[in-house]
Coordinates of C-alpha atoms in Angstrom, one line a residue:
X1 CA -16.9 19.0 -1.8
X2 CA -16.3 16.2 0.6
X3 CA -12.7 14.6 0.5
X4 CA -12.0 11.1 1.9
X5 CA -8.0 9.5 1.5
X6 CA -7.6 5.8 2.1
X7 CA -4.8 4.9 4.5
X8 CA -2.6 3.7 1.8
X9 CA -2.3 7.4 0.1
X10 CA -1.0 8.5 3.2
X11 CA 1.2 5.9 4.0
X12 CA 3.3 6.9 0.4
X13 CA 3.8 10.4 1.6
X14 CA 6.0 8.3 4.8
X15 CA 8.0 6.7 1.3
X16 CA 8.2 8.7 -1.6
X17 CA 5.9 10.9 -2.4
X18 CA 6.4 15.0 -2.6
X19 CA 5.5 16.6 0.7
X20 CA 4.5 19.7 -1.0
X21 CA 1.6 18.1 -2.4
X22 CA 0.2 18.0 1.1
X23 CA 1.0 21.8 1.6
X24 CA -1.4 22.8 -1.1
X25 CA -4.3 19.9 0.0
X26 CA -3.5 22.4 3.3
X27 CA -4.2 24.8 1.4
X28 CA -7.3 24.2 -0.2
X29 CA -8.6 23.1 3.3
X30 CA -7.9 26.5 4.9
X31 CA -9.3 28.1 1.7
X32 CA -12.8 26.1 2.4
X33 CA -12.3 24.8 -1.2
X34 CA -12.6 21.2 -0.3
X35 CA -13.6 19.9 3.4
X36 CA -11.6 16.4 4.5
X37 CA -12.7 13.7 6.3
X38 CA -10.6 12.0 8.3
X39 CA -12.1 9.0 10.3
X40 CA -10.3 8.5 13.7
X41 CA -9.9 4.4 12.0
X42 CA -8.0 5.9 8.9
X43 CA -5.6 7.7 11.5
X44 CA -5.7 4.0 13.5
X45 CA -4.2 2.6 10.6
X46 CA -1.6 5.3 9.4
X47 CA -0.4 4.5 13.0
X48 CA 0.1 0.7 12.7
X49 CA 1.8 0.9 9.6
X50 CA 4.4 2.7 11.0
X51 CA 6.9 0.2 12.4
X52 CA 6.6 -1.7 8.1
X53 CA 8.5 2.1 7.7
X54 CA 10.9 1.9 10.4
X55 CA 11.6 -1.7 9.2
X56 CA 12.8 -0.8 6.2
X57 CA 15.7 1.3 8.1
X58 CA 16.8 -1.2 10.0
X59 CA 20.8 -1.3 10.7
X60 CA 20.6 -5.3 9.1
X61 CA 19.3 -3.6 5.7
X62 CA 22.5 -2.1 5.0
X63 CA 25.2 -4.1 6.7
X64 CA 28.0 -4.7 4.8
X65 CA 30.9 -7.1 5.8
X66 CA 34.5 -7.9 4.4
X67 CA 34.7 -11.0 2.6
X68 CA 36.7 -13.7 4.3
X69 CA 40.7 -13.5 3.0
X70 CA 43.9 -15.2 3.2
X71 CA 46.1 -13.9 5.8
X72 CA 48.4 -12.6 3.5
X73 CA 45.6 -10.4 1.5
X74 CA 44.6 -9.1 4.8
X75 CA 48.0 -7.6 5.4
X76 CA 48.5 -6.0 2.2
X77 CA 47.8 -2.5 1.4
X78 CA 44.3 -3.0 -0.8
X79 CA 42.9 -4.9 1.7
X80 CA 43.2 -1.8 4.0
X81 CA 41.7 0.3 1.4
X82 CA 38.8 -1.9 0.8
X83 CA 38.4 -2.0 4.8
X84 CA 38.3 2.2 5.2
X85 CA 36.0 2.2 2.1
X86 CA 33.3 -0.1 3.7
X87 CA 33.8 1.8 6.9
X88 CA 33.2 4.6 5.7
X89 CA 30.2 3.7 3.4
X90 CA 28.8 2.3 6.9
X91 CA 29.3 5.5 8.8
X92 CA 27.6 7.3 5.7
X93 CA 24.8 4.8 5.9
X94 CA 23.5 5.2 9.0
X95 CA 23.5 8.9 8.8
X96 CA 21.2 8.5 6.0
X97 CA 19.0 5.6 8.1
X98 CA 18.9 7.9 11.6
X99 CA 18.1 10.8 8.9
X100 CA 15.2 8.8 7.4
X101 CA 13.7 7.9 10.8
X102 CA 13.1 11.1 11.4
X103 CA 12.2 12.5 8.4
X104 CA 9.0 9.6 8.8
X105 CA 8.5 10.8 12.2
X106 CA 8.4 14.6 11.1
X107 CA 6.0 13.5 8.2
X108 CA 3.4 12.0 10.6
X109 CA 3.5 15.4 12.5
X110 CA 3.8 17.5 10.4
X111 CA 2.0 16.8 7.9
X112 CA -0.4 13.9 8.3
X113 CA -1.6 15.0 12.0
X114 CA -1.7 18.5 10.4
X115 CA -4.3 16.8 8.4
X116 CA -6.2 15.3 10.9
X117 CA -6.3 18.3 12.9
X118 CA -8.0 20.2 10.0
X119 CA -10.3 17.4 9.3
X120 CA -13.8 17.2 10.1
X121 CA -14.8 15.1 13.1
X122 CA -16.2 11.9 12.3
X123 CA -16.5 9.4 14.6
X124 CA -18.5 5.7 14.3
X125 CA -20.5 4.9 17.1
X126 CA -22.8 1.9 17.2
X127 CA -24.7 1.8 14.7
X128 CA -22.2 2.6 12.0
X129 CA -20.2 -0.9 14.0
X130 CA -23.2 -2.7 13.7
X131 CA -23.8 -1.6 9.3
X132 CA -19.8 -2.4 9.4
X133 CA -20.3 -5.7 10.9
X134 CA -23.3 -7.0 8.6
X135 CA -21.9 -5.7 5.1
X136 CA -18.6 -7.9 5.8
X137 CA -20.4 -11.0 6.8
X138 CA -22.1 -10.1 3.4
X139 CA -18.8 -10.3 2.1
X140 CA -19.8 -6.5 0.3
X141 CA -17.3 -4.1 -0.4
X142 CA -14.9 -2.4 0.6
X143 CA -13.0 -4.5 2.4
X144 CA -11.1 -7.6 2.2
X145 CA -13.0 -10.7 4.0
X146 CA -9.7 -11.7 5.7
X147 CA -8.9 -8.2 7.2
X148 CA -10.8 -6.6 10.3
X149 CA -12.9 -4.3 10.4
X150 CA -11.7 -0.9 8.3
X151 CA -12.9 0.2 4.8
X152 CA -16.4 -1.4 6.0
X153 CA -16.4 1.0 8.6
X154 CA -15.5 4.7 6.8
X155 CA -18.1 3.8 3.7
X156 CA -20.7 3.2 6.5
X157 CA -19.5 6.4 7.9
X158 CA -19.7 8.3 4.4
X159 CA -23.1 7.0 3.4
X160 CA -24.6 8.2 6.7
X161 CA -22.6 11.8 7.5
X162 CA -21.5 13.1 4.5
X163 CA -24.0 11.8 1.6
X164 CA -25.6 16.1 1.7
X165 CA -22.6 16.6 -0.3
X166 CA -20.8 15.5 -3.5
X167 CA -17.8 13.2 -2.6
X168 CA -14.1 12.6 -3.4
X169 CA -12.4 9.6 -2.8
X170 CA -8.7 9.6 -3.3
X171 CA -7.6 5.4 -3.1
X172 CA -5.1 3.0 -5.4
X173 CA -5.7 -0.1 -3.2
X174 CA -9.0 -1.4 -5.4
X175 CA -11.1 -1.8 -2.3
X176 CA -13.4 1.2 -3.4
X177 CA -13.0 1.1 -7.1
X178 CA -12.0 -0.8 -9.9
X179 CA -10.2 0.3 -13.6
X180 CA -12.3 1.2 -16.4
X181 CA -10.7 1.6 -19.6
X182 CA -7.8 3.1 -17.7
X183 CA -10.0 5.3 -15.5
X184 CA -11.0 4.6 -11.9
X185 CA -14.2 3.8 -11.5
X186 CA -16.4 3.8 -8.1
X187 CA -17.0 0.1 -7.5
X188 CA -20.9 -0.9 -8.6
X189 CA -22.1 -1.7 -5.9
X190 CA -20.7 1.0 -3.5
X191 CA -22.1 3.3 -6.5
X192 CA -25.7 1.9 -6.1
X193 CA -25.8 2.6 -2.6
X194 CA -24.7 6.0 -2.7
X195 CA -27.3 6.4 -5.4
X196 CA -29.6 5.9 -3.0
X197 CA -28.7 7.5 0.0
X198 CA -27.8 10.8 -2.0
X199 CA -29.3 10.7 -5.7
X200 CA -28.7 13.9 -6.5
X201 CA -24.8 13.9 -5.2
X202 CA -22.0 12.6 -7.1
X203 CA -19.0 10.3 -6.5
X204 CA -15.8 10.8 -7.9
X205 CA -12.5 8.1 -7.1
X206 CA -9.1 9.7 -7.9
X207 CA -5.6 7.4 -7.4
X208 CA -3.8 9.7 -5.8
X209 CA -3.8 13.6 -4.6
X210 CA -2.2 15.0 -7.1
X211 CA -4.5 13.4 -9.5
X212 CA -7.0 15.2 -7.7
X213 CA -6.0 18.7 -7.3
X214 CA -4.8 18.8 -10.9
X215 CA -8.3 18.4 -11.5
X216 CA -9.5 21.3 -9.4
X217 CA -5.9 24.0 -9.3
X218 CA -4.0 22.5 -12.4
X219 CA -1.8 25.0 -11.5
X220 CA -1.0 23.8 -7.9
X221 CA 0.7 20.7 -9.2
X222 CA 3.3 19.6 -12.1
X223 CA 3.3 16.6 -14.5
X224 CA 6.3 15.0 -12.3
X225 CA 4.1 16.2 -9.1
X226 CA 1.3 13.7 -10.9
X227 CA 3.6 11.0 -12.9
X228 CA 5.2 10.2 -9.2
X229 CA 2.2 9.2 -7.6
X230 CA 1.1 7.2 -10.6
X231 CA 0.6 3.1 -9.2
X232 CA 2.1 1.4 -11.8
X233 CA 2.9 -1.9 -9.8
X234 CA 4.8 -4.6 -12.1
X235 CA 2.8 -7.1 -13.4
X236 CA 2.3 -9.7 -11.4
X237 CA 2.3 -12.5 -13.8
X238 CA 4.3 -11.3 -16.1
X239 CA 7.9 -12.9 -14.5
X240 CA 8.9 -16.7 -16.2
X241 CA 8.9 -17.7 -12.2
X242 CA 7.0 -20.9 -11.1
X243 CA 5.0 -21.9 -8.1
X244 CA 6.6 -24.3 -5.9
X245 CA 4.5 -27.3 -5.1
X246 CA 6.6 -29.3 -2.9
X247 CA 10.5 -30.2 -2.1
X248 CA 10.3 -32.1 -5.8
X249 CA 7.8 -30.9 -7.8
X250 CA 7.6 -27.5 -9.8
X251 CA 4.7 -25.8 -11.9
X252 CA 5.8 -24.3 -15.0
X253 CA 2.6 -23.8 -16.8
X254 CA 0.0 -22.7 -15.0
X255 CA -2.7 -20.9 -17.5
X256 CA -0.2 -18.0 -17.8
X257 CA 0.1 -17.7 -14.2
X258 CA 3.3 -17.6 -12.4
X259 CA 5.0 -16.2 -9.6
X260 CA 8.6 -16.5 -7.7
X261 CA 9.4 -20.2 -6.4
X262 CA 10.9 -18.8 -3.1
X263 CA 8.3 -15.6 -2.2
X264 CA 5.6 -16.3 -0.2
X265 CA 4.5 -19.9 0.6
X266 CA 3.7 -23.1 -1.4
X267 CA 1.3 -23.7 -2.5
X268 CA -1.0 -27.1 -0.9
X269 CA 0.4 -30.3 -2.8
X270 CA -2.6 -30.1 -5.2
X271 CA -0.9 -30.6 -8.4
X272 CA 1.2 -33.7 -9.7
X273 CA 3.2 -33.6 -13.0
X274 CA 2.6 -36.4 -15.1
X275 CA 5.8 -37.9 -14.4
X276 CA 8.1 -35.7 -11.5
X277 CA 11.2 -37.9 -13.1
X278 CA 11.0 -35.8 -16.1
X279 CA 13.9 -33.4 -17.1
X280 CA 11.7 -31.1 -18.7
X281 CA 8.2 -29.1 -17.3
X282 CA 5.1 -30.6 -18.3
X283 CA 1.5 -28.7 -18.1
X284 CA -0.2 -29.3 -15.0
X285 CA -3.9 -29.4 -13.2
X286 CA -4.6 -28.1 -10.5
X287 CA -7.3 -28.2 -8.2
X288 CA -8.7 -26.9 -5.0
X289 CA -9.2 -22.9 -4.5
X290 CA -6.3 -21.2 -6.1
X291 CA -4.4 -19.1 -3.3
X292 CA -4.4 -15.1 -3.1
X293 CA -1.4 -13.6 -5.3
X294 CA -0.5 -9.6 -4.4
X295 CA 2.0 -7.5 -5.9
X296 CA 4.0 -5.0 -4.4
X297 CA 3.7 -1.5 -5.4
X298 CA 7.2 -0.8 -4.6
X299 CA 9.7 -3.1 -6.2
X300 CA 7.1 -5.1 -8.2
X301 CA 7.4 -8.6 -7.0
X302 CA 4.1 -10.7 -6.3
X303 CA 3.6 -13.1 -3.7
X304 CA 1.0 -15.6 -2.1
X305 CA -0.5 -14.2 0.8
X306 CA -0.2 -17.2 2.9
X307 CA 2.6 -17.3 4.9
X308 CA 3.0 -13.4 4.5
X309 CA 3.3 -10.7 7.5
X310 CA -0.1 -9.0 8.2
X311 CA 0.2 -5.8 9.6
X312 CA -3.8 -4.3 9.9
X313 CA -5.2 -4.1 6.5
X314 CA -2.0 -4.9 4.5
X315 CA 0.9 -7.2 3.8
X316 CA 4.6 -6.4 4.5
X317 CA 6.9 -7.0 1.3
X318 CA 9.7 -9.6 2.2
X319 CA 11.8 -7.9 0.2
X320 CA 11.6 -4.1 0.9
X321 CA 8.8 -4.0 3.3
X322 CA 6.0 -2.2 1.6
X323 CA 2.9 -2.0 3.0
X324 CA 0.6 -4.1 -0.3
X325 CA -2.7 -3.6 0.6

């Protein structure tokens, strides 16, 4: 059985995930139970994502200030108090922050190069570029049009090295796969070409690694090892937010749509309100293409994509600098 993990599994194990998840994956590798691939572009973009981590341990995160007091108050004996508290909370604060650098840094080597190390070598060379190239002008999964080259890249890779074998892909991004009735499903197009390439192999997407070891050592992993790495992002349209038009004008009702006024950008000044003077909303139209809304795993908040940070394949969060891909 031939593993494949998308760069956004192994980012969460630099966030939140449990560590000893990866010890038994390790585990099953050194028992020949499942062989990993681990494309030197995966690794690539494990590495880039890296400084969205360290920004979320920056020292301007946690600063704290006192509040701005009469002179008298600033004398007195609770002000003092309130001064030692915060000074301490800082001191305890970046203990945790220096603590939490490292513990990313020691999760890269030893665990996710650990990985890599065990991996099978597979490498693109030209013409795995050149099928990379053609399915995203194509605009064919995976992939996202707007991103370089990356998930184009490792399917090309797994159609043409590793289709003598029945495959495992472990991804919550949607690039490979889509939801089925609650189950993740290989997307149809992806399934049709493996179909062909390898008709008597099977393909099988899992959401996250403990996911898929439960399904193979049950007893290697607990309910809370599995409920952890469920993605259960927020819904994105679920908020009573609005999308800001311009300095003026507001959308309140946008077919069910809606998202934070102040996350992301605005949208183009493609929609009027019937009369802007009005004190209350009024239904809208709008036209044009309708911009790309994510949702952050993380703390749930959805945004438009323009005006957002890209960092390779993903977006940084503006609000706790999660890596949405």
């Amino acid at each position: 059985m031939t593993v494949f993990i998308d760069t956004c599994v192994y980012l969460d194990y630099l966030r939140s995930a449990e560590l000893h998840v990866l010890d038994v994956l390790l585990e099953l590798i050194d028992a020949r139970k499942i062989k990993l691939i681990f494309p030197d572009v995966t690794r690539s973009e494990i590495w880039r994502g890296i400084p969205i981590d360290y920004g979320r341990y920056t020292k301007n995160k946690f600063k704290l200030s006192m509040p701005s007091v009469p002179t008298s108050v600033e004398k007195g004996k609770k002000y003092e108090k309130a001064k030692k508290l915060l000074e301490d909370y800082s001191s305890a604060i970046e203990e945790v922050r220096k603590e939490s650098l490292l513990a990313v840094k020691s999760t890269m080597n030893d665990y996710i190069e650990k990985l890599y190390s065990k991996a099978e070598k597979v490498r693109e060379d030209e013409k795995t570029i050149e099928a990379a190239q053609l399915r995203k002008l194509k605009c064919n999964p995976p992939g996202k049009k707007e991103n370089p080259l990356g998930d184009e890249i490792v399917w090309e890779l797994l159609l043409q090295k590793c289709s003598n074998d029945d495959l495992v892909i472990i991804s919550h991004d949607g690039d490979f796969s889509y939801t089925d009735e609650q189950e993740t499903v290989l997307h149809p197009l992806l399934q049709k070409e493996w179909n062909e390439r390898a008709p008597t192999k099977k393909v099988t997407v899992f959401s996250s690694i403990a996911t898929f070891i439960e399904s193979i050592a049950p007893s290697k992993v607990t309910k809370k090892d599995v409920d952890s790495e469920k993605k259960t992002p927020k819904d994105a349209f679920a908020s009573p937010y609005s999308i800001n038009v311009s300095d003026t004008v507001r959308v309140d009702d946008l077919s069910g749509i809606s998202i934070s006024p102040n996350m992301g950008a605005a949208l183009p000044r493609t929609a009027m309100l019937n009369d802007p003077s009005l004190s209350t909303w009024q239904p809208v139209t709008v036209s044009g293409n309708f911009p790309t809304i994510v949702s952050c795993g993380n703390c749930g908040n959805a945004y438009l994509t323009e005006g957002l940070t890209k960092i390779g394949t993903a977006y940084s969060c503006p609000h706790c600098s999660f890596l949405i891909y």
